[in-house]
Coordinates of C-alpha atoms and ligand atoms in Angstrom, one line a residue:
M1 CA -21.7 -18.0 -2.4
K2 CA -18.8 -17.3 -4.8
N3 CA -15.3 -17.1 -3.5
A4 CA -13.0 -14.2 -4.5
T5 CA -9.5 -15.2 -5.7
I6 CA -6.5 -13.1 -6.9
T7 CA -5.7 -14.0 -10.5
G8 CA -3.5 -11.1 -11.5
W9 CA -1.0 -8.8 -9.9
G10 CA 1.3 -5.9 -10.8
R11 CA 3.0 -2.8 -9.5
C12 CA 4.3 0.5 -10.7
I13 CA 7.3 2.0 -9.0
P14 CA 8.3 5.5 -10.3
Q15 CA 11.9 5.7 -11.4
P16 CA 13.2 8.6 -9.3
V17 CA 14.9 7.4 -6.0
V18 CA 15.9 9.4 -3.0
T19 CA 18.3 7.8 -0.6
N20 CA 18.4 8.6 3.1
A21 CA 21.7 10.4 2.6
E22 CA 20.3 12.6 -0.1
L23 CA 17.2 13.3 2.0
A24 CA 19.5 14.3 4.9
T25 CA 20.8 17.2 2.7
V26 CA 17.4 18.9 2.9
V27 CA 15.8 17.4 6.1
D28 CA 17.3 17.6 9.6
T29 CA 18.0 13.9 9.9
S30 CA 20.6 11.2 9.2
D31 CA 20.8 7.8 7.4
E32 CA 21.6 6.3 10.7
W33 CA 18.5 7.6 12.4
I34 CA 16.1 6.6 9.6
T35 CA 17.7 3.1 9.2
T36 CA 17.7 2.2 12.8
R37 CA 14.3 3.6 13.7
S38 CA 12.4 2.5 10.6
G39 CA 14.4 0.1 8.4
I40 CA 14.0 2.5 5.4
K41 CA 17.1 3.0 3.2
E42 CA 15.5 4.8 0.2
R43 CA 12.1 5.7 -1.3
H44 CA 10.8 6.4 -4.8
V45 CA 9.2 9.7 -5.7
S46 CA 6.6 10.0 -8.5
H47 CA 7.1 12.3 -11.5
V48 CA 3.6 11.4 -12.8
Q49 CA 0.1 11.6 -11.4
N50 CA -1.2 9.0 -8.9
S51 CA -3.7 7.7 -11.6
D52 CA -0.8 7.2 -14.0
M53 CA 1.0 4.9 -11.6
A54 CA -2.3 3.2 -10.7
T55 CA -3.1 2.6 -14.4
L56 CA 0.3 1.0 -15.2
A57 CA 0.1 -1.3 -12.2
A58 CA -3.5 -2.2 -13.3
K59 CA -2.3 -2.9 -16.9
R60 CA 0.3 -5.2 -15.5
A61 CA -2.2 -7.0 -13.3
L62 CA -4.7 -7.4 -16.1
A63 CA -1.9 -8.9 -18.3
A64 CA -0.9 -11.3 -15.5
A65 CA -4.6 -12.4 -15.2
G66 CA -4.9 -12.7 -19.0
R67 CA -7.8 -10.3 -18.8
K68 CA -8.8 -7.2 -20.8
P69 CA -10.0 -3.9 -19.5
E70 CA -13.5 -4.6 -20.8
D71 CA -13.7 -7.7 -18.5
L72 CA -13.7 -5.5 -15.4
D73 CA -17.0 -4.9 -13.5
Y74 CA -15.6 -2.6 -10.8
I75 CA -12.4 -0.6 -10.2
V76 CA -11.6 0.4 -6.6
V77 CA -8.6 2.6 -5.9
A78 CA -7.4 2.7 -2.3
T79 CA -5.7 6.0 -1.8
C80 CA -5.4 9.1 0.4
T81 CA -3.5 11.0 -2.2
P82 CA -6.0 11.3 -5.1
D83 CA -5.2 13.2 -8.3
R84 CA -8.2 15.4 -7.4
Q85 CA -10.9 15.3 -4.7
I86 CA -13.5 15.2 -7.5
P87 CA -13.7 12.9 -9.4
S88 CA -12.3 9.8 -7.9
T89 CA -8.9 8.5 -9.0
A90 CA -10.7 5.3 -9.9
C91 CA -12.6 7.2 -12.6
Y92 CA -9.3 8.5 -14.1
V93 CA -8.0 4.9 -14.1
Q94 CA -11.1 3.7 -15.8
I95 CA -10.8 6.0 -18.7
K96 CA -7.0 5.6 -19.0
L97 CA -7.6 1.8 -19.2
G98 CA -10.6 2.0 -21.4
A99 CA -12.5 -0.2 -18.9
M100 CA -15.9 1.1 -20.0
K101 CA -18.0 -1.6 -18.4
A102 CA -16.6 -1.0 -15.0
A103 CA -18.0 1.0 -12.1
A104 CA -15.4 2.9 -10.2
S105 CA -14.8 4.5 -6.8
D106 CA -12.0 5.3 -4.3
I107 CA -11.6 4.2 -0.7
N108 CA -9.6 6.2 1.9
A109 CA -8.7 4.0 4.8
G110 CA -5.1 5.3 5.1
C111 CA -2.5 2.6 5.0
T112 CA -5.2 -0.1 5.5
G113 CA -6.9 1.0 2.2
F114 CA -5.9 -2.1 0.2
I115 CA -7.4 -4.5 2.7
Y116 CA -10.6 -2.4 2.8
G117 CA -10.6 -2.5 -1.1
L118 CA -10.1 -6.3 -1.1
S119 CA -13.0 -6.6 1.3
M120 CA -15.2 -4.6 -1.1
A121 CA -14.2 -6.8 -4.0
Q122 CA -15.0 -9.9 -1.9
G123 CA -18.4 -8.5 -1.1
L124 CA -19.2 -7.5 -4.7
I125 CA -18.2 -11.0 -5.8
A126 CA -20.0 -12.9 -3.0
T127 CA -23.3 -11.1 -3.8
E128 CA -22.7 -11.7 -7.6
T129 CA -22.8 -7.9 -8.2
A130 CA -19.4 -8.3 -9.9
K131 CA -17.3 -11.2 -11.3
T132 CA -14.0 -9.4 -12.0
V133 CA -12.8 -6.5 -9.8
L134 CA -9.6 -4.5 -10.1
V135 CA -8.3 -3.4 -6.6
I136 CA -5.5 -0.9 -6.6
G137 CA -3.5 0.7 -3.8
S138 CA -1.8 3.8 -5.1
E139 CA -0.2 6.7 -3.4
R140 CA 1.7 9.9 -4.4
I141 CA 2.2 10.7 -0.7
T142 CA 5.6 12.4 -1.1
S143 CA 3.6 15.3 -2.5
Y144 CA 2.1 15.8 1.0
L145 CA 5.4 15.8 2.8
N146 CA 6.7 19.0 4.5
L147 CA 10.5 18.7 4.5
D148 CA 10.5 20.9 7.7
V149 CA 8.6 18.1 9.6
R150 CA 11.3 15.5 9.9
E151 CA 9.1 13.1 11.9
T152 CA 7.2 12.2 8.8
A153 CA 9.3 13.6 5.8
V154 CA 11.6 10.6 6.0
L155 CA 9.1 7.8 6.2
F156 CA 7.0 7.8 3.1
G157 CA 7.4 6.9 -0.6
D158 CA 5.3 6.7 -3.8
G159 CA 4.1 3.7 -5.8
A160 CA 1.2 1.6 -6.9
G161 CA 0.1 -2.0 -6.7
A162 CA -2.9 -3.7 -8.2
V163 CA -4.6 -7.1 -8.2
I164 CA -7.4 -8.6 -10.3
V165 CA -9.9 -10.4 -8.1
E166 CA -12.2 -12.9 -9.7
A167 CA -15.2 -15.0 -8.7
T168 CA -14.6 -18.8 -8.3
D169 CA -16.4 -21.8 -7.0
E170 CA -13.1 -23.3 -5.9
P171 CA -12.2 -23.2 -2.1
V172 CA -9.5 -20.5 -2.7
G173 CA -9.1 -16.8 -2.4
V174 CA -10.2 -14.6 0.6
M175 CA -10.9 -17.0 3.4
S176 CA -11.4 -14.4 6.2
M177 CA -11.6 -10.7 6.6
I178 CA -11.1 -8.6 9.8
L179 CA -11.7 -4.8 9.6
G180 CA -11.8 -2.1 12.2
A181 CA -11.5 1.6 12.9
D182 CA -11.2 4.1 15.8
G183 CA -11.8 7.6 14.7
G184 CA -10.4 8.7 18.1
G185 CA -7.0 8.1 16.6
A186 CA -7.4 10.9 14.1
P187 CA -5.2 13.5 15.8
S188 CA -2.3 11.0 16.0
L189 CA -1.9 10.7 12.2
T190 CA -3.4 13.4 10.0
A191 CA -2.6 15.8 7.2
T192 CA -3.1 19.5 7.6
G193 CA -3.7 22.1 4.8
L194 CA -5.8 19.9 2.6
G195 CA -9.6 19.6 2.8
T196 CA -12.5 21.9 3.3
E197 CA -11.6 22.5 7.0
F198 CA -8.6 24.4 5.8
I199 CA -10.1 26.6 3.1
G200 CA -9.4 30.2 4.0
T201 CA -6.7 29.3 6.5
D202 CA -3.0 29.6 6.1
A203 CA -2.3 26.1 7.5
D204 CA 0.8 24.6 5.9
L205 CA 0.5 21.3 4.1
A206 CA 2.0 18.6 6.3
V207 CA 1.6 15.0 7.4
I208 CA 1.6 15.2 11.3
M209 CA 2.1 12.0 13.3
D210 CA 2.6 11.1 16.9
G211 CA 5.0 8.4 16.0
S212 CA 5.1 6.5 19.3
E213 CA 1.3 6.6 19.7
V214 CA 0.8 5.2 16.2
F215 CA 3.6 2.7 16.8
K216 CA 2.0 1.3 20.0
N217 CA -1.5 1.0 18.4
A218 CA 0.0 -0.6 15.2
V219 CA 1.8 -3.3 17.1
V220 CA -1.3 -4.2 19.0
K221 CA -3.8 -4.1 16.2
M222 CA -1.6 -5.7 13.5
G223 CA -0.8 -8.5 15.9
E224 CA -4.5 -9.0 16.8
C225 CA -5.6 -8.8 13.2
T226 CA -3.1 -11.5 12.2
V227 CA -4.2 -13.8 14.9
E228 CA -8.0 -13.2 14.3
A229 CA -7.8 -13.5 10.5
T230 CA -5.8 -16.8 10.9
E231 CA -8.3 -18.2 13.4
K232 CA -11.4 -17.1 11.4
A233 CA -10.0 -18.9 8.3
G234 CA -9.7 -22.1 10.4
W235 CA -5.9 -22.0 10.2
T236 CA -3.2 -22.4 12.9
P237 CA -0.3 -19.9 12.9
E238 CA 2.1 -22.7 11.9
E239 CA 0.1 -23.2 8.7
I240 CA 0.7 -19.6 7.5
D241 CA 3.2 -19.7 4.6
L242 CA 3.7 -15.9 4.3
V243 CA 2.6 -12.8 6.0
V244 CA 2.5 -9.7 3.7
P245 CA 2.3 -6.9 6.2
H246 CA 1.9 -3.1 5.8
Q247 CA 5.5 -1.7 5.7
A248 CA 5.7 1.2 8.1
N249 CA 8.5 0.1 10.3
T250 CA 10.6 -3.1 10.5
R251 CA 10.2 -3.0 14.3
I252 CA 6.4 -3.1 14.0
I253 CA 6.6 -6.0 11.4
D254 CA 9.0 -7.8 13.8
A255 CA 6.5 -7.5 16.6
V256 CA 3.8 -9.1 14.4
R257 CA 6.2 -11.9 13.5
R258 CA 6.9 -12.6 17.2
R259 CA 3.2 -12.5 18.0
I260 CA 2.6 -15.6 15.7
R261 CA 6.1 -17.0 16.6
A262 CA 7.0 -17.2 13.0
D263 CA 10.5 -17.3 11.5
D264 CA 11.9 -14.4 9.5
D265 CA 11.3 -16.1 6.2
K266 CA 7.5 -16.2 6.8
V267 CA 7.2 -12.4 6.8
Y268 CA 7.8 -10.4 3.6
I269 CA 9.8 -7.2 4.0
N270 CA 10.7 -4.6 1.4
I271 CA 10.4 -1.4 3.4
H272 CA 14.2 -0.7 2.9
K273 CA 13.5 0.0 -0.9
Y274 CA 10.3 1.9 -0.8
G275 CA 9.5 3.4 2.7
N276 CA 5.9 3.5 3.7
T277 CA 3.8 3.7 0.5
S278 CA 0.5 3.7 2.5
A279 CA -2.3 1.8 0.7
A280 CA 0.1 0.7 -2.1
T281 CA 2.3 -1.2 0.2
I282 CA 0.6 -4.6 0.4
P283 CA -0.1 -5.0 -3.4
I284 CA 3.5 -3.9 -4.2
A285 CA 4.9 -6.4 -1.7
L286 CA 2.6 -9.2 -2.9
S287 CA 3.7 -8.7 -6.5
E288 CA 7.4 -8.8 -5.5
A289 CA 6.8 -11.9 -3.3
L290 CA 5.3 -13.7 -6.3
E291 CA 8.2 -12.7 -8.6
E292 CA 10.6 -13.9 -6.0
G293 CA 8.9 -17.3 -5.7
R294 CA 7.8 -16.7 -2.1
V295 CA 4.2 -17.7 -3.0
A296 CA 3.4 -21.3 -4.1
P297 CA 0.2 -22.8 -5.4
G298 CA -2.2 -23.2 -2.4
S299 CA 0.0 -20.9 -0.2
K300 CA -1.7 -19.6 2.9
L301 CA -1.2 -15.8 3.1
I302 CA -2.0 -13.2 5.6
F303 CA -2.3 -9.5 4.6
V304 CA -2.3 -7.1 7.6
A305 CA -2.3 -3.4 8.0
F306 CA -2.8 -0.4 10.3
G307 CA -3.1 3.2 9.3
A308 CA -4.6 6.7 9.6
G309 CA -8.1 6.9 11.1
F310 CA -7.1 4.8 13.0
T311 CA -8.0 1.9 10.7
W312 CA -6.8 -1.7 10.7
G313 CA -7.4 -4.9 8.8
G314 CA -6.3 -8.5 8.2
A315 CA -7.2 -10.9 5.5
A316 CA -6.4 -14.6 5.1
V317 CA -6.0 -15.5 1.5
K318 CA -5.5 -19.1 0.1
W319 CA -3.6 -18.7 -3.2
G320 CA -4.9 -20.5 -6.3
D321 CA -3.0 -22.7 -8.7
R322 CA -1.2 -20.1 -10.7
V323 CA 1.8 -18.2 -9.4
T324 CA 3.2 -17.0 -12.8
P325 CA 1.6 -14.3 -15.0
I326 CA -0.3 -15.3 -18.1
N327 CA 1.0 -12.3 -20.0
V328 CA 3.7 -9.6 -19.3
I329 CA 3.6 -6.1 -20.9
D330 CA 6.5 -3.8 -21.6
D331 CA 4.8 -0.5 -21.0
E332 CA 6.8 1.9 -18.8
L333 CA 6.3 5.3 -17.2
P334 CA 7.8 8.2 -19.2
E335 CA 11.4 9.1 -18.3
P336 CA 11.6 11.7 -15.5
D337 CA 13.2 15.0 -16.2
M338 CA 14.0 15.7 -12.6
T339 CA 15.8 13.8 -9.8
G340 CA 13.7 12.5 -6.9
L341 CA 15.2 15.1 -4.6
E342 CA 14.5 17.9 -7.0
I343 CA 10.8 16.7 -7.3
M344 CA 10.5 16.7 -3.4
R345 CA 12.1 20.1 -3.1
A346 CA 10.0 21.6 -5.8
R347 CA 6.7 20.3 -4.3
H348 CA 7.8 21.5 -0.9
L349 CA 8.5 25.1 -2.1
V350 CA 5.2 25.3 -4.0
F351 CA 3.1 24.2 -1.0
Q352 CA 4.9 26.4 1.5
S353 CA 4.8 29.6 -0.7
Ligands
UT7_1 O1 1.6 3.7 8.1 C1 0.8 4.3 9.0 C2 1.2 3.9 10.3 N1 2.5 4.5 10.6 C3 3.3 3.9 11.5 O2 3.0 2.8 11.8 C4 4.5 4.6 12.0 C5 4.6 4.3 13.5 N2 5.7 5.0 14.2 C6 7.0 4.7 13.9 O3 7.3 3.9 13.0 C7 8.0 5.3 14.8 O4 7.4 5.9 15.9 C8 8.9 6.4 14.1 C9 9.9 5.7 13.1 C10 8.0 7.4 13.4 C11 9.8 7.1 15.1 O5 10.6 6.2 15.9 P1 10.6 6.3 17.5 O6 11.6 5.3 17.9 O7 9.2 6.2 18.0 O8 11.2 7.7 17.7 P2 10.6 9.0 18.5 O9 9.3 9.4 17.8 O10 10.4 8.5 19.9 O11 11.7 10.0 18.4 C12 12.9 9.8 19.0 C13 13.8 11.0 18.8 C14 13.2 12.4 19.2 O12 14.2 13.2 19.7 P3 14.3 13.3 21.4 O13 13.0 13.8 21.8 O14 14.6 11.8 21.8 O15 15.5 14.2 21.5 C15 12.8 13.0 17.8 O16 12.8 14.4 17.9 O17 14.1 11.1 17.4 C16 13.9 12.5 16.9 N3 13.5 12.4 15.5 C17 14.3 12.4 14.5 N4 15.7 12.5 14.5 C18 16.3 12.4 13.3 C19 12.2 12.3 15.0 N5 12.3 12.2 13.7 C20 13.6 12.3 13.4 C21 14.2 12.2 12.1 N6 15.6 12.3 12.1 N7 13.6 12.1 10.9

């Protein structure tokens, strides 16, 4: 059976930034509350479509892998904020890349989406249905935020991350995969106003979350997934070189770190810069960790996430030989013509009118 290894990585962070202090001018909150309760200092807000961020992250990942769009057999986009319900965002990415040999589909597993997408890539490769798979986590979740709902308006940000996953006979890549879901958690983290259930109703668009319920479940499940993925890979916790966790709250991440008795430097954190970017979080964090030299040849990595559904997942990934990109491209998103705060306010007014 073929192994599935990550050979390319990239991210796309939209330029507009909203600091906590700026957000506090339109949301009933404070920098102090957001920082101490979540660890977030600022977030980026997209001025382009989700598929535009996803496509740029994908181009960077393809360059890093030294691959061309026509090498791709499958494109999976993990997102809960698609450009449209029909067709999938993955199909937009396919045409924007010109990856005409690739099949394409989306996955919605909330914040766990990237790990679900990675498991799909692993399965496609193991069964030799595909050799080269593009897995993207991409979210434009600030578009869903209701600035009157302060419990969630301050937590999320936009961005995209992508990886190229390739078949190999070497003993590297995805070494174990743990996945789970509990649909009973649906009321604790949901979005109103979008979907067929709301057609003909006057429900406001809003992300609704029972923060403490989600927090408690996230701590338990992310801790369990980390331990189970490690054991299933045949590793001990001491062998883990870096945990790249979903970034929803520094206190959740710290609980996961304590569960495996790891030092701070074994857990990657970038939530202060981006907030919770849902399915985009892990591939964004992975690409930054690589750039910062936090991943070495043969590193033992754990990806772990918890999200809406509830869903959860953990993956043990043994890194290959290469930790530097083969190629780098200089493509950028277009310059925004509004500030991040202006974009958030404009979206809010449209949805509430
Ligand atoms: O990625 C998907 C998974 N998502 C998560 O994992 C998120 C999990 N939950 C959390 O990270 C935390 O529960 C939050 C950061 C959302 C909230 O932190 P908390 O320590 O659980 O606070 P809380 O919900 O218990 O609220 C404490 C207080 C409340 O006021 P009272 O009732 O104590 O007077 C809230 O009304 O903080 C108030 N509050 C706020 N105050 C200022 C809630 N949101 C805000 C806000 N600004 N934005």
